[in-house]
Tab-separated table of C-alpha atoms and ligand atoms in Angstrom:
chain	number	residue	atom	x	y	z
A	1	MET	CA	-100.926	48.631	-7.656
A	2	GLU	CA	-100.097	48.379	-10.957
A	3	TYR	CA	-98.085	51.450	-11.548
A	4	ILE	CA	-97.928	53.873	-14.478
A	5	PHE	CA	-94.656	55.151	-15.306
A	6	SER	CA	-94.096	58.683	-17.525
A	7	ASP	CA	-93.085	57.187	-20.819
A	8	ARG	CA	-89.753	59.461	-19.703
A	9	LEU	CA	-88.344	57.403	-17.149
A	10	LYS	CA	-90.652	54.317	-17.820
A	11	GLU	CA	-88.289	52.019	-20.212
A	12	LEU	CA	-85.122	53.691	-17.623
A	13	SER	CA	-83.518	51.017	-15.478
A	14	GLY	CA	-80.508	52.909	-13.291
A	15	ASN	CA	-77.606	53.967	-13.212
A	16	SER	CA	-75.578	51.203	-12.778
A	17	ILE	CA	-73.061	52.774	-10.886
A	18	ARG	CA	-75.609	53.460	-8.241
A	19	GLU	CA	-76.967	49.866	-8.813
A	20	ILE	CA	-73.386	48.719	-7.645
A	21	PHE	CA	-73.200	51.084	-5.237
A	22	LYS	CA	-75.905	49.208	-2.297
A	23	LEU	CA	-73.614	46.028	-3.983
A	24	VAL	CA	-70.140	47.011	-2.485
A	25	SER	CA	-70.781	47.759	0.900
A	26	SER	CA	-68.948	44.811	2.358
A	27	SER	CA	-66.116	46.515	3.235
A	28	ASP	CA	-63.406	43.148	2.009
A	29	PHE	CA	-64.824	44.191	-1.125
A	30	ILE	CA	-62.934	45.804	-3.552
A	31	SER	CA	-64.043	48.586	-5.503
A	32	PHE	CA	-63.123	50.498	-8.515
A	33	ALA	CA	-66.646	51.409	-10.138
A	34	GLY	CA	-67.755	54.957	-8.557
A	35	GLY	CA	-65.421	58.531	-9.041
A	36	LEU	CA	-65.359	59.052	-4.916
A	37	PRO	CA	-62.489	61.154	-4.060
A	38	ALA	CA	-59.755	60.046	-1.920
A	39	THR	CA	-61.488	59.720	1.808
A	40	GLU	CA	-58.296	61.571	3.008
A	41	CYS	CA	-59.259	64.377	0.713
A	42	LEU	CA	-62.323	64.817	2.340
A	43	PRO	CA	-61.065	68.555	4.208
A	44	ILE	CA	-63.398	67.574	8.143
A	45	LYS	CA	-61.998	69.222	9.795
A	46	LEU	CA	-61.779	72.696	7.227
A	47	VAL	CA	-65.202	72.059	6.764
A	48	GLU	CA	-66.301	71.527	10.288
A	49	ARG	CA	-63.866	75.097	10.752
A	50	PHE	CA	-66.301	76.727	8.246
A	51	SER	CA	-68.977	75.080	9.134
A	52	ALA	CA	-68.588	76.620	13.550
A	53	GLU	CA	-67.236	79.963	12.012
A	54	LEU	CA	-70.668	80.733	10.039
A	55	LEU	CA	-73.021	79.383	12.083
A	56	GLY	CA	-71.708	82.016	14.585
A	57	SER	CA	-71.666	84.893	12.280
A	58	ASP	CA	-74.550	87.470	11.711
A	59	ARG	CA	-75.127	85.113	8.534
A	60	ALA	CA	-76.788	81.911	10.148
A	61	ALA	CA	-79.827	83.153	10.529
A	62	ALA	CA	-80.338	84.059	6.747
A	63	LEU	CA	-78.083	81.214	6.000
A	64	LEU	CA	-80.776	79.005	6.931
A	65	GLN	CA	-83.745	80.567	5.932
A	66	TYR	CA	-84.355	80.215	1.936
A	67	GLY	CA	-82.001	82.061	-0.140
A	68	ALA	CA	-81.131	82.708	-3.896
A	69	THR	CA	-82.247	79.976	-6.853
A	70	GLU	CA	-79.768	82.141	-8.556
A	71	GLY	CA	-77.433	81.000	-5.233
A	72	ASN	CA	-75.504	83.154	-2.830
A	73	PRO	CA	-74.282	86.708	-3.803
A	74	GLN	CA	-71.150	86.612	-2.479
A	75	LEU	CA	-70.409	83.187	-3.885
A	76	ARG	CA	-71.089	83.548	-7.704
A	77	ARG	CA	-69.662	87.052	-7.272
A	78	LEU	CA	-66.039	84.817	-6.058
A	79	MET	CA	-66.738	82.348	-8.606
A	80	THR	CA	-66.087	85.448	-11.064
A	81	GLN	CA	-62.921	85.171	-9.963
A	82	TYR	CA	-62.721	81.579	-9.564
A	83	VAL	CA	-63.337	80.317	-13.139
A	84	LYS	CA	-59.835	83.236	-14.504
A	85	ARG	CA	-57.912	79.697	-13.259
A	86	ALA	CA	-60.049	78.433	-16.882
A	87	GLY	CA	-59.193	80.897	-19.237
A	88	ILE	CA	-62.944	82.539	-18.351
A	89	LYS	CA	-62.745	86.949	-18.837
A	90	GLY	CA	-64.942	88.440	-18.343
A	91	VAL	CA	-68.151	86.565	-16.424
A	92	ARG	CA	-70.096	89.291	-14.424
A	93	MET	CA	-72.437	87.692	-11.674
A	94	GLU	CA	-75.160	87.615	-13.686
A	95	ASN	CA	-73.383	84.399	-15.657
A	96	VAL	CA	-73.130	82.391	-12.904
A	97	LEU	CA	-75.498	80.556	-10.995
A	98	ILE	CA	-74.775	78.111	-8.107
A	99	ILE	CA	-76.103	75.015	-8.661
A	100	SER	CA	-76.167	71.176	-6.566
A	101	GLY	CA	-72.904	69.655	-8.141
A	102	GLY	CA	-72.241	69.443	-12.343
A	103	GLN	CA	-75.081	67.029	-12.795
A	104	GLN	CA	-77.529	69.306	-12.212
A	105	GLY	CA	-75.670	71.577	-14.463
A	106	ILE	CA	-75.416	69.538	-17.152
A	107	ASP	CA	-79.608	68.434	-16.388
A	108	LEU	CA	-80.575	72.013	-16.832
A	109	ALA	CA	-78.567	73.299	-19.325
A	110	MET	CA	-80.537	69.647	-21.817
A	111	LYS	CA	-84.023	70.988	-19.388
A	112	ALA	CA	-83.300	74.830	-21.303
A	113	PHE	CA	-82.622	74.107	-25.409
A	114	VAL	CA	-83.549	69.899	-25.947
A	115	ASN	CA	-86.550	69.140	-27.049
A	116	GLU	CA	-88.278	65.563	-27.434
A	117	GLY	CA	-86.609	63.266	-30.188
A	118	ASP	CA	-83.679	66.115	-30.233
A	119	ALA	CA	-80.202	65.337	-31.751
A	120	ILE	CA	-77.347	65.721	-29.068
A	121	LEU	CA	-73.822	64.647	-29.317
A	122	VAL	CA	-71.838	63.360	-26.767
A	123	GLU	CA	-68.163	61.834	-27.152
A	124	ASN	CA	-67.612	58.530	-28.082
A	125	PRO	CA	-67.868	56.816	-24.775
A	126	THR	CA	-69.059	60.041	-22.415
A	127	TYR	CA	-69.877	60.740	-18.286
A	128	LEU	CA	-72.783	57.957	-18.273
A	129	ALA	CA	-75.040	60.667	-16.527
A	130	SER	CA	-75.028	62.735	-20.031
A	131	LEU	CA	-77.173	59.953	-20.658
A	132	HIS	CA	-79.600	59.346	-18.283
A	133	ILE	CA	-79.785	62.833	-18.162
A	134	ALA	CA	-80.780	62.796	-22.214
A	135	LYS	CA	-82.908	59.352	-22.062
A	136	THR	CA	-85.076	61.416	-19.262
A	137	TYR	CA	-85.263	64.257	-21.664
A	138	ARG	CA	-86.034	61.586	-23.935
A	139	ALA	CA	-83.461	62.759	-26.384
A	140	ASN	CA	-81.161	60.689	-28.763
A	141	PRO	CA	-77.475	60.843	-27.722
A	142	ILE	CA	-75.144	60.485	-30.995
A	143	GLY	CA	-71.587	59.702	-30.618
A	144	VAL	CA	-68.797	61.056	-32.023
A	145	ASN	CA	-65.704	59.337	-32.181
A	146	SER	CA	-62.345	60.953	-30.055
A	147	PHE	CA	-58.683	60.212	-30.749
A	148	GLU	CA	-55.573	60.554	-27.609
A	149	ASP	CA	-56.623	63.971	-27.867
A	150	GLY	CA	-59.705	64.438	-28.010
A	151	ILE	CA	-63.412	64.357	-29.541
A	152	ASP	CA	-62.790	64.107	-33.899
A	153	LEU	CA	-63.448	67.163	-35.201
A	154	ASP	CA	-64.372	65.876	-38.874
A	155	ASP	CA	-66.997	63.318	-37.248
A	156	LEU	CA	-68.396	66.171	-35.068
A	157	GLU	CA	-68.726	68.812	-38.088
A	158	ARG	CA	-69.739	65.738	-40.239
A	159	LYS	CA	-72.649	64.934	-36.681
A	160	ILE	CA	-74.281	68.454	-36.924
A	161	LYS	CA	-74.743	68.406	-40.513
A	162	GLU	CA	-75.945	65.119	-41.055
A	163	TYR	CA	-78.883	65.186	-37.562
A	164	ARG	CA	-78.285	68.591	-36.873
A	165	PRO	CA	-78.394	68.420	-33.267
A	166	LYS	CA	-79.528	71.082	-30.340
A	167	LEU	CA	-75.861	70.539	-28.321
A	168	LEU	CA	-72.808	68.977	-27.219
A	169	TYR	CA	-71.453	67.563	-24.396
A	170	ILE	CA	-67.820	67.376	-23.841
A	171	VAL	CA	-65.878	66.961	-21.010
A	172	PRO	CA	-62.725	68.274	-21.612
A	173	ASN	CA	-60.007	67.796	-18.681
A	174	PHE	CA	-58.915	63.798	-18.164
A	175	GLN	CA	-62.759	62.862	-19.112
A	176	ASN	CA	-64.619	60.852	-17.050
A	177	PRO	CA	-64.159	57.295	-18.147
A	178	THR	CA	-61.188	57.874	-20.412
A	179	GLY	CA	-58.698	60.637	-18.907
A	180	LYS	CA	-58.328	62.089	-21.790
A	181	THR	CA	-57.633	65.551	-21.958
A	182	LEU	CA	-58.235	67.621	-24.793
A	183	SER	CA	-55.929	69.347	-26.747
A	184	LEU	CA	-55.194	72.749	-27.260
A	185	GLU	CA	-56.236	73.253	-30.308
A	186	LYS	CA	-59.106	71.255	-30.387
A	187	ARG	CA	-61.027	73.476	-27.588
A	188	ARG	CA	-60.150	76.837	-29.855
A	189	LYS	CA	-61.776	74.659	-32.664
A	190	VAL	CA	-64.809	73.703	-31.427
A	191	ALA	CA	-65.776	76.751	-29.707
A	192	GLU	CA	-65.211	77.902	-33.447
A	193	ILE	CA	-67.165	74.809	-34.865
A	194	THR	CA	-69.920	75.273	-32.889
A	195	ALA	CA	-70.551	79.006	-33.302
A	196	ARG	CA	-70.837	79.093	-37.181
A	197	TYR	CA	-73.585	75.958	-36.432
A	198	GLY	CA	-74.999	77.750	-34.110
A	199	LEU	CA	-75.069	75.050	-31.703
A	200	MET	CA	-75.243	75.141	-28.069
A	201	VAL	CA	-72.401	73.619	-26.515
A	202	ILE	CA	-71.938	72.151	-22.782
A	203	GLU	CA	-68.416	72.233	-21.322
A	204	ASP	CA	-68.359	70.060	-17.946
A	205	ASP	CA	-65.179	70.442	-16.703
A	206	PRO	CA	-65.159	69.295	-13.072
A	207	TYR	CA	-62.177	67.392	-12.687
A	208	ARG	CA	-59.592	70.739	-14.124
A	209	GLU	CA	-58.180	71.162	-11.039
A	210	LEU	CA	-56.672	67.093	-9.974
A	211	ARG	CA	-54.257	67.575	-12.253
A	212	TYR	CA	-50.608	65.530	-11.860
A	213	SER	CA	-48.486	65.815	-14.906
A	214	GLY	CA	-48.565	68.370	-18.239
A	215	GLN	CA	-50.343	71.638	-18.667
A	216	PRO	CA	-52.977	73.079	-17.624
A	217	LEU	CA	-55.476	74.178	-20.602
A	218	PRO	CA	-57.629	77.321	-21.182
A	219	ALA	CA	-60.886	75.786	-20.713
A	220	ILE	CA	-63.443	75.595	-24.478
A	221	LYS	CA	-65.010	78.742	-23.194
A	222	SER	CA	-62.716	80.927	-23.901
A	223	PHE	CA	-62.768	80.873	-26.868
A	224	ASP	CA	-66.333	81.019	-26.586
A	225	GLU	CA	-66.830	84.472	-28.524
A	226	ALA	CA	-70.663	83.459	-29.945
A	227	GLY	CA	-71.374	82.609	-26.366
A	228	ASN	CA	-72.793	79.448	-27.344
A	229	VAL	CA	-70.723	77.436	-24.372
A	230	ILE	CA	-72.284	76.627	-21.004
A	231	TYR	CA	-69.441	75.988	-18.480
A	232	VAL	CA	-69.794	73.480	-15.703
A	233	THR	CA	-67.616	73.483	-12.601
A	234	SER	CA	-68.176	72.126	-9.945
A	235	PHE	CA	-66.035	71.793	-5.912
A	236	SER	CA	-67.117	68.054	-5.727
A	237	LYS	CA	-63.658	66.563	-6.303
A	238	VAL	CA	-61.707	68.864	-4.962
A	239	ILE	CA	-64.055	69.006	-1.738
A	240	SER	CA	-66.491	67.270	-1.005
A	241	PRO	CA	-68.855	65.757	-3.119
A	242	GLY	CA	-71.436	65.531	-0.055
A	243	LEU	CA	-71.349	69.436	0.006
A	244	ARG	CA	-73.363	69.412	-3.258
A	245	VAL	CA	-72.140	72.732	-4.847
A	246	GLY	CA	-71.005	73.889	-8.339
A	247	ALA	CA	-71.229	76.809	-10.314
A	248	ALA	CA	-72.404	77.138	-14.145
A	249	ILE	CA	-71.209	80.307	-16.316
A	250	ALA	CA	-73.082	81.248	-19.346
A	251	GLN	CA	-74.516	83.999	-21.238
A	252	GLU	CA	-77.920	86.282	-18.978
A	253	LYS	CA	-80.210	85.206	-20.631
A	254	VAL	CA	-79.177	81.197	-20.480
A	255	ILE	CA	-78.164	81.995	-16.995
A	256	TYR	CA	-82.179	83.271	-16.648
A	257	LYS	CA	-83.585	79.788	-17.959
A	258	LEU	CA	-81.573	77.742	-16.467
A	259	THR	CA	-81.994	79.652	-13.327
A	260	ILE	CA	-86.591	79.108	-14.411
A	261	GLY	CA	-85.318	75.477	-14.865
A	262	LYS	CA	-83.470	75.409	-10.918
A	263	GLN	CA	-86.913	76.739	-8.476
A	264	ALA	CA	-88.374	73.669	-10.205
A	265	GLU	CA	-85.645	71.484	-9.001
A	266	ASP	CA	-84.516	71.943	-6.057
A	267	VAL	CA	-85.531	76.276	-5.294
A	268	HIS	CA	-81.778	76.457	-4.492
A	269	THR	CA	-78.072	74.845	-3.950
A	270	ASN	CA	-77.654	74.766	-0.037
A	271	SER	CA	-76.974	77.886	1.167
A	272	LEU	CA	-74.507	76.749	4.625
A	273	ALA	CA	-72.206	74.113	1.765
A	274	GLN	CA	-72.803	77.145	-0.907
A	275	ALA	CA	-70.670	79.842	2.278
A	276	ILE	CA	-69.037	76.865	3.415
A	277	VAL	CA	-67.319	76.518	-0.112
A	278	GLU	CA	-66.644	80.357	-0.353
A	279	LYS	CA	-64.258	79.882	3.028
A	280	PHE	CA	-62.160	77.973	0.948
A	281	ILE	CA	-61.771	79.925	-2.109
A	282	SER	CA	-61.447	83.678	-0.719
A	283	ASP	CA	-58.321	83.078	0.122
A	284	ASP	CA	-55.792	80.138	-1.042
A	285	THR	CA	-57.415	77.571	1.931
A	286	LEU	CA	-58.457	75.169	-1.548
A	287	ASP	CA	-55.514	75.597	-3.187
A	288	LYS	CA	-53.654	74.969	-0.591
A	289	TRP	CA	-55.644	71.671	-0.406
A	290	ILE	CA	-55.091	70.537	-3.958
A	291	GLU	CA	-51.427	71.289	-3.280
A	292	SER	CA	-51.892	68.011	-0.169
A	293	CYS	CA	-54.530	66.392	-2.805
A	294	VAL	CA	-52.603	66.395	-5.794
A	295	PRO	CA	-49.502	63.829	-4.584
A	296	VAL	CA	-52.092	61.609	-2.872
A	297	TYR	CA	-54.237	61.066	-6.032
A	298	ARG	CA	-50.664	60.951	-8.631
A	299	ALA	CA	-49.359	58.308	-5.788
A	300	LYS	CA	-52.528	55.831	-6.315
A	301	ARG	CA	-53.071	56.663	-9.455
A	302	ASP	CA	-48.881	55.349	-10.278
A	303	ILE	CA	-50.042	51.926	-8.146
A	304	MET	CA	-53.028	50.865	-9.566
A	305	ALA	CA	-50.636	51.763	-13.524
A	306	ARG	CA	-47.984	49.427	-12.264
A	307	ALA	CA	-50.658	47.134	-10.712
A	308	LEU	CA	-52.169	46.459	-14.214
A	309	LYS	CA	-48.828	46.117	-15.860
A	310	GLU	CA	-47.828	43.667	-13.643
A	311	TYR	CA	-50.586	41.509	-13.183
A	312	MET	CA	-53.528	42.364	-15.907
A	313	PRO	CA	-53.522	39.899	-19.317
A	314	LYS	CA	-51.087	40.910	-21.527
A	315	SER	CA	-54.583	41.885	-23.664
A	316	PHE	CA	-55.010	45.265	-21.844
A	317	LYS	CA	-54.379	48.082	-22.491
A	318	PHE	CA	-54.219	51.626	-21.055
A	319	SER	CA	-52.789	54.639	-20.937
A	320	VAL	CA	-52.106	56.671	-17.066
A	321	PRO	CA	-54.453	59.699	-17.306
A	322	GLU	CA	-52.753	63.437	-16.441
A	323	GLY	CA	-55.434	63.338	-13.688
A	324	GLY	CA	-58.135	62.802	-12.797
A	325	LEU	CA	-59.644	59.830	-11.119
A	326	PHE	CA	-60.547	57.257	-14.006
A	327	ILE	CA	-57.702	54.603	-15.228
A	328	TRP	CA	-59.745	53.656	-19.062
A	329	GLY	CA	-58.497	50.207	-20.473
A	330	GLN	CA	-59.762	48.461	-23.270
A	331	PHE	CA	-59.077	44.105	-24.417
A	332	ASP	CA	-57.546	43.472	-27.476
A	333	LYS	CA	-61.000	42.427	-29.295
A	334	ARG	CA	-58.413	38.546	-30.032
A	335	SER	CA	-58.626	38.124	-26.539
A	336	GLY	CA	-63.254	37.639	-26.412
A	337	ILE	CA	-63.085	39.273	-23.307
A	338	ASP	CA	-65.851	40.871	-22.117
A	339	ALA	CA	-66.477	42.941	-19.422
A	340	ALA	CA	-70.181	43.509	-18.803
A	341	GLY	CA	-70.412	39.844	-19.119
A	342	SER	CA	-67.399	39.044	-16.714
A	343	PHE	CA	-69.365	41.783	-13.811
A	344	ARG	CA	-71.250	38.778	-12.015
A	345	ARG	CA	-67.816	36.670	-11.576
A	346	ALA	CA	-66.051	40.369	-10.174
A	347	ILE	CA	-68.857	40.747	-7.640
A	348	GLU	CA	-68.250	37.225	-6.428
A	349	ASN	CA	-64.641	37.677	-6.759
A	350	LYS	CA	-65.524	41.112	-4.542
A	351	VAL	CA	-64.035	43.896	-7.236
A	352	ALA	CA	-66.071	45.729	-9.490
A	353	TYR	CA	-65.617	48.208	-12.270
A	354	VAL	CA	-68.097	49.488	-14.105
A	355	SER	CA	-67.438	48.465	-17.499
A	356	GLY	CA	-67.232	49.636	-21.381
A	357	ASN	CA	-70.438	49.263	-22.958
A	358	ASP	CA	-72.051	52.299	-19.975
A	359	PHE	CA	-70.019	55.170	-21.443
A	360	PHE	CA	-71.446	54.246	-25.518
A	361	SER	CA	-74.360	56.052	-26.558
A	362	ASP	CA	-74.635	53.062	-28.850
A	363	GLY	CA	-74.304	50.067	-25.816
A	364	SER	CA	-70.136	49.250	-28.084
A	365	GLY	CA	-67.219	48.860	-25.765
A	366	ARG	CA	-68.224	45.858	-24.152
A	367	ASP	CA	-64.440	44.941	-24.263
A	368	CYS	CA	-63.272	47.847	-21.992
A	369	VAL	CA	-63.066	48.756	-18.561
A	370	ARG	CA	-63.185	51.894	-16.945
A	371	LEU	CA	-61.255	51.288	-13.168
A	372	ASN	CA	-61.468	54.446	-10.412
A	373	PHE	CA	-58.374	54.565	-8.799
A	374	SER	CA	-58.716	56.972	-5.536
A	375	ASN	CA	-60.938	55.968	-3.379
A	376	ALA	CA	-59.106	52.630	-2.646
A	377	SER	CA	-56.099	52.440	-0.114
A	378	HIS	CA	-52.748	51.989	-1.307
A	379	GLU	CA	-52.700	47.646	-1.169
A	380	LYS	CA	-56.860	47.404	-1.613
A	381	LEU	CA	-55.630	49.107	-5.866
A	382	ALA	CA	-53.010	46.901	-5.681
A	383	GLU	CA	-54.337	43.905	-4.349
A	384	GLY	CA	-58.405	44.562	-6.053
A	385	VAL	CA	-56.184	44.419	-9.881
A	386	LYS	CA	-54.916	40.967	-9.001
A	387	ARG	CA	-58.609	39.925	-8.265
A	388	LEU	CA	-59.231	41.578	-11.608
A	389	ALA	CA	-56.770	39.728	-13.342
A	390	GLN	CA	-58.199	36.230	-12.094
A	391	VAL	CA	-61.060	37.557	-13.724
A	392	PHE	CA	-59.997	38.400	-16.998
A	393	SER	CA	-57.860	35.281	-16.806
A	394	GLN	CA	-60.843	33.020	-16.708
A	395	LYS	CA	-62.684	34.567	-19.586
B	401	PLP	C1	-68.325	64.099	-16.242
B	401	PLP	C2	-68.448	64.546	-14.860
B	401	PLP	N1	-69.881	65.139	-15.101
B	401	PLP	C3	-70.562	65.442	-13.972
B	401	PLP	C4	-70.241	64.404	-12.559
B	401	PLP	C5	-71.200	64.841	-11.114
B	401	PLP	O1	-70.069	65.564	-10.537
B	401	PLP	P1	-70.979	66.597	-9.098
B	401	PLP	O2	-71.198	65.642	-8.255
B	401	PLP	O3	-70.125	68.489	-8.874
B	401	PLP	O4	-73.170	66.666	-9.352
B	401	PLP	C6	-69.318	63.992	-12.377
B	401	PLP	C7	-69.152	62.783	-10.977
B	401	PLP	O5	-68.297	61.767	-11.202
B	401	PLP	C8	-68.192	63.860	-13.518
B	401	PLP	O6	-67.242	62.612	-13.619
C-alpha cells in the first residue's frame, strides 16, 4: 500500500527523543536524553493511597464516567489558588482548563491561534516539541536570541516588527534545553512588549517548583494586563508524567477556544488522574513531596556537573542551572566537535544525549548537547559522563 499522508505530517520525522527511547531499553545503557523525573521521585505510595480512597468514595462512578472537557470542577477551583504561587492572582474557574499534560496546552494554544504559514517566535534554542507542534500546524518558527538571563528583548522586538508573528512561545524557568531562567525585569518587559504589539504568549512553566538554588520569580502571566498570556503548568515533573495532568490559565474567551480544540482531541483529561492531583494540592502534600525531591535532584545535578568538569574535554563549557532537569553545554567551535555527528558513536558506547540542533529553529547548534541529570543513579551519572568524554575525545 502506498500511503498518501497529509501535507501536515508527511515531511515530519519522529521527535528524536522519542526515537532514542526505543534504543535505550538495555540495562547497561545510560541515557541522558529524556526529561524523565527520578524514579525515586515518583510518589507511588501516595498515588496508591489516593486512588484507593477515591475509588472507595462516592465519587468513584463519576471518576470512571465521562467528565467535562474543562476539567473536574474541584481541580479547576483548586488551580485558581495553586497558581498564586507563581504570582498569578484574580484567576476564576472560567480561566482554567485542565489539560492532559503541558504539551497539550502548547498544542491547543497553537491550534487556536496559528494558521498555516504564520510566523511564531520561539527562543533559540527552545523546547523541541514546541517546534514539532508548530510544524504540525505548518507554522514558521523563528528563533529569537537569548542571553544568560533569557530572551534578547531587542531581538524580540525586531522580529515582532519584521515577521508579524502570531505568538511567542517561552519557557521562563530552567528552560528546556538550556536551564536558563528569565530575569524578573525581562518577565515584566516580555508582558509589556507583547501586549504592545498584540502578540499572544504561551508561557510554558513545567519546572517552576524544581528550584535548587536562588529565589522563585513571578510568572510573566502575573504582569499580564492585556490578557495576551496563556500560562501552562503541569504536574508531570513534580508528581508523575504518567498521570498526564496540567492546566492552562487564560482569559475566559481564550479558554473557551482551547476547550473546543480539546473536545476534538481527547474529550477530557483523565478524571481519576485529575482527582489524584486534587488530593496532592488540596493540602500541603505536594509541597512536602517536592521538598523531599529537591535535595535528590540537587545532588544529581551536582554529581553530573562535577563529572563534566573532571572528565569532559577542556573545549566543553556548561553552566549549572538553578533548577529543572537539564545541563546544557557547548563545545568550543575550534574543537570541531559535532554532537549530532557523534551520536551514533555515543549509542555504540551505550550512552545517549540530545544534540543541540534538535532545539534550534534553524537547525544550528550541532556543537551543543543537552544532558538530563534527573533519571540516572549517582553511579550512572559519573559513568555516563566518562563514556561521553570518550566519545567526544575521539571527535
Ligand atoms: C518545556 C516543556 N514543556 C512541556 C513539556 C511536556 O510536559 P507534559 O508531560 O506536562 O506534557 C516538557 C517535558 O519535558 C517540557 O520540558
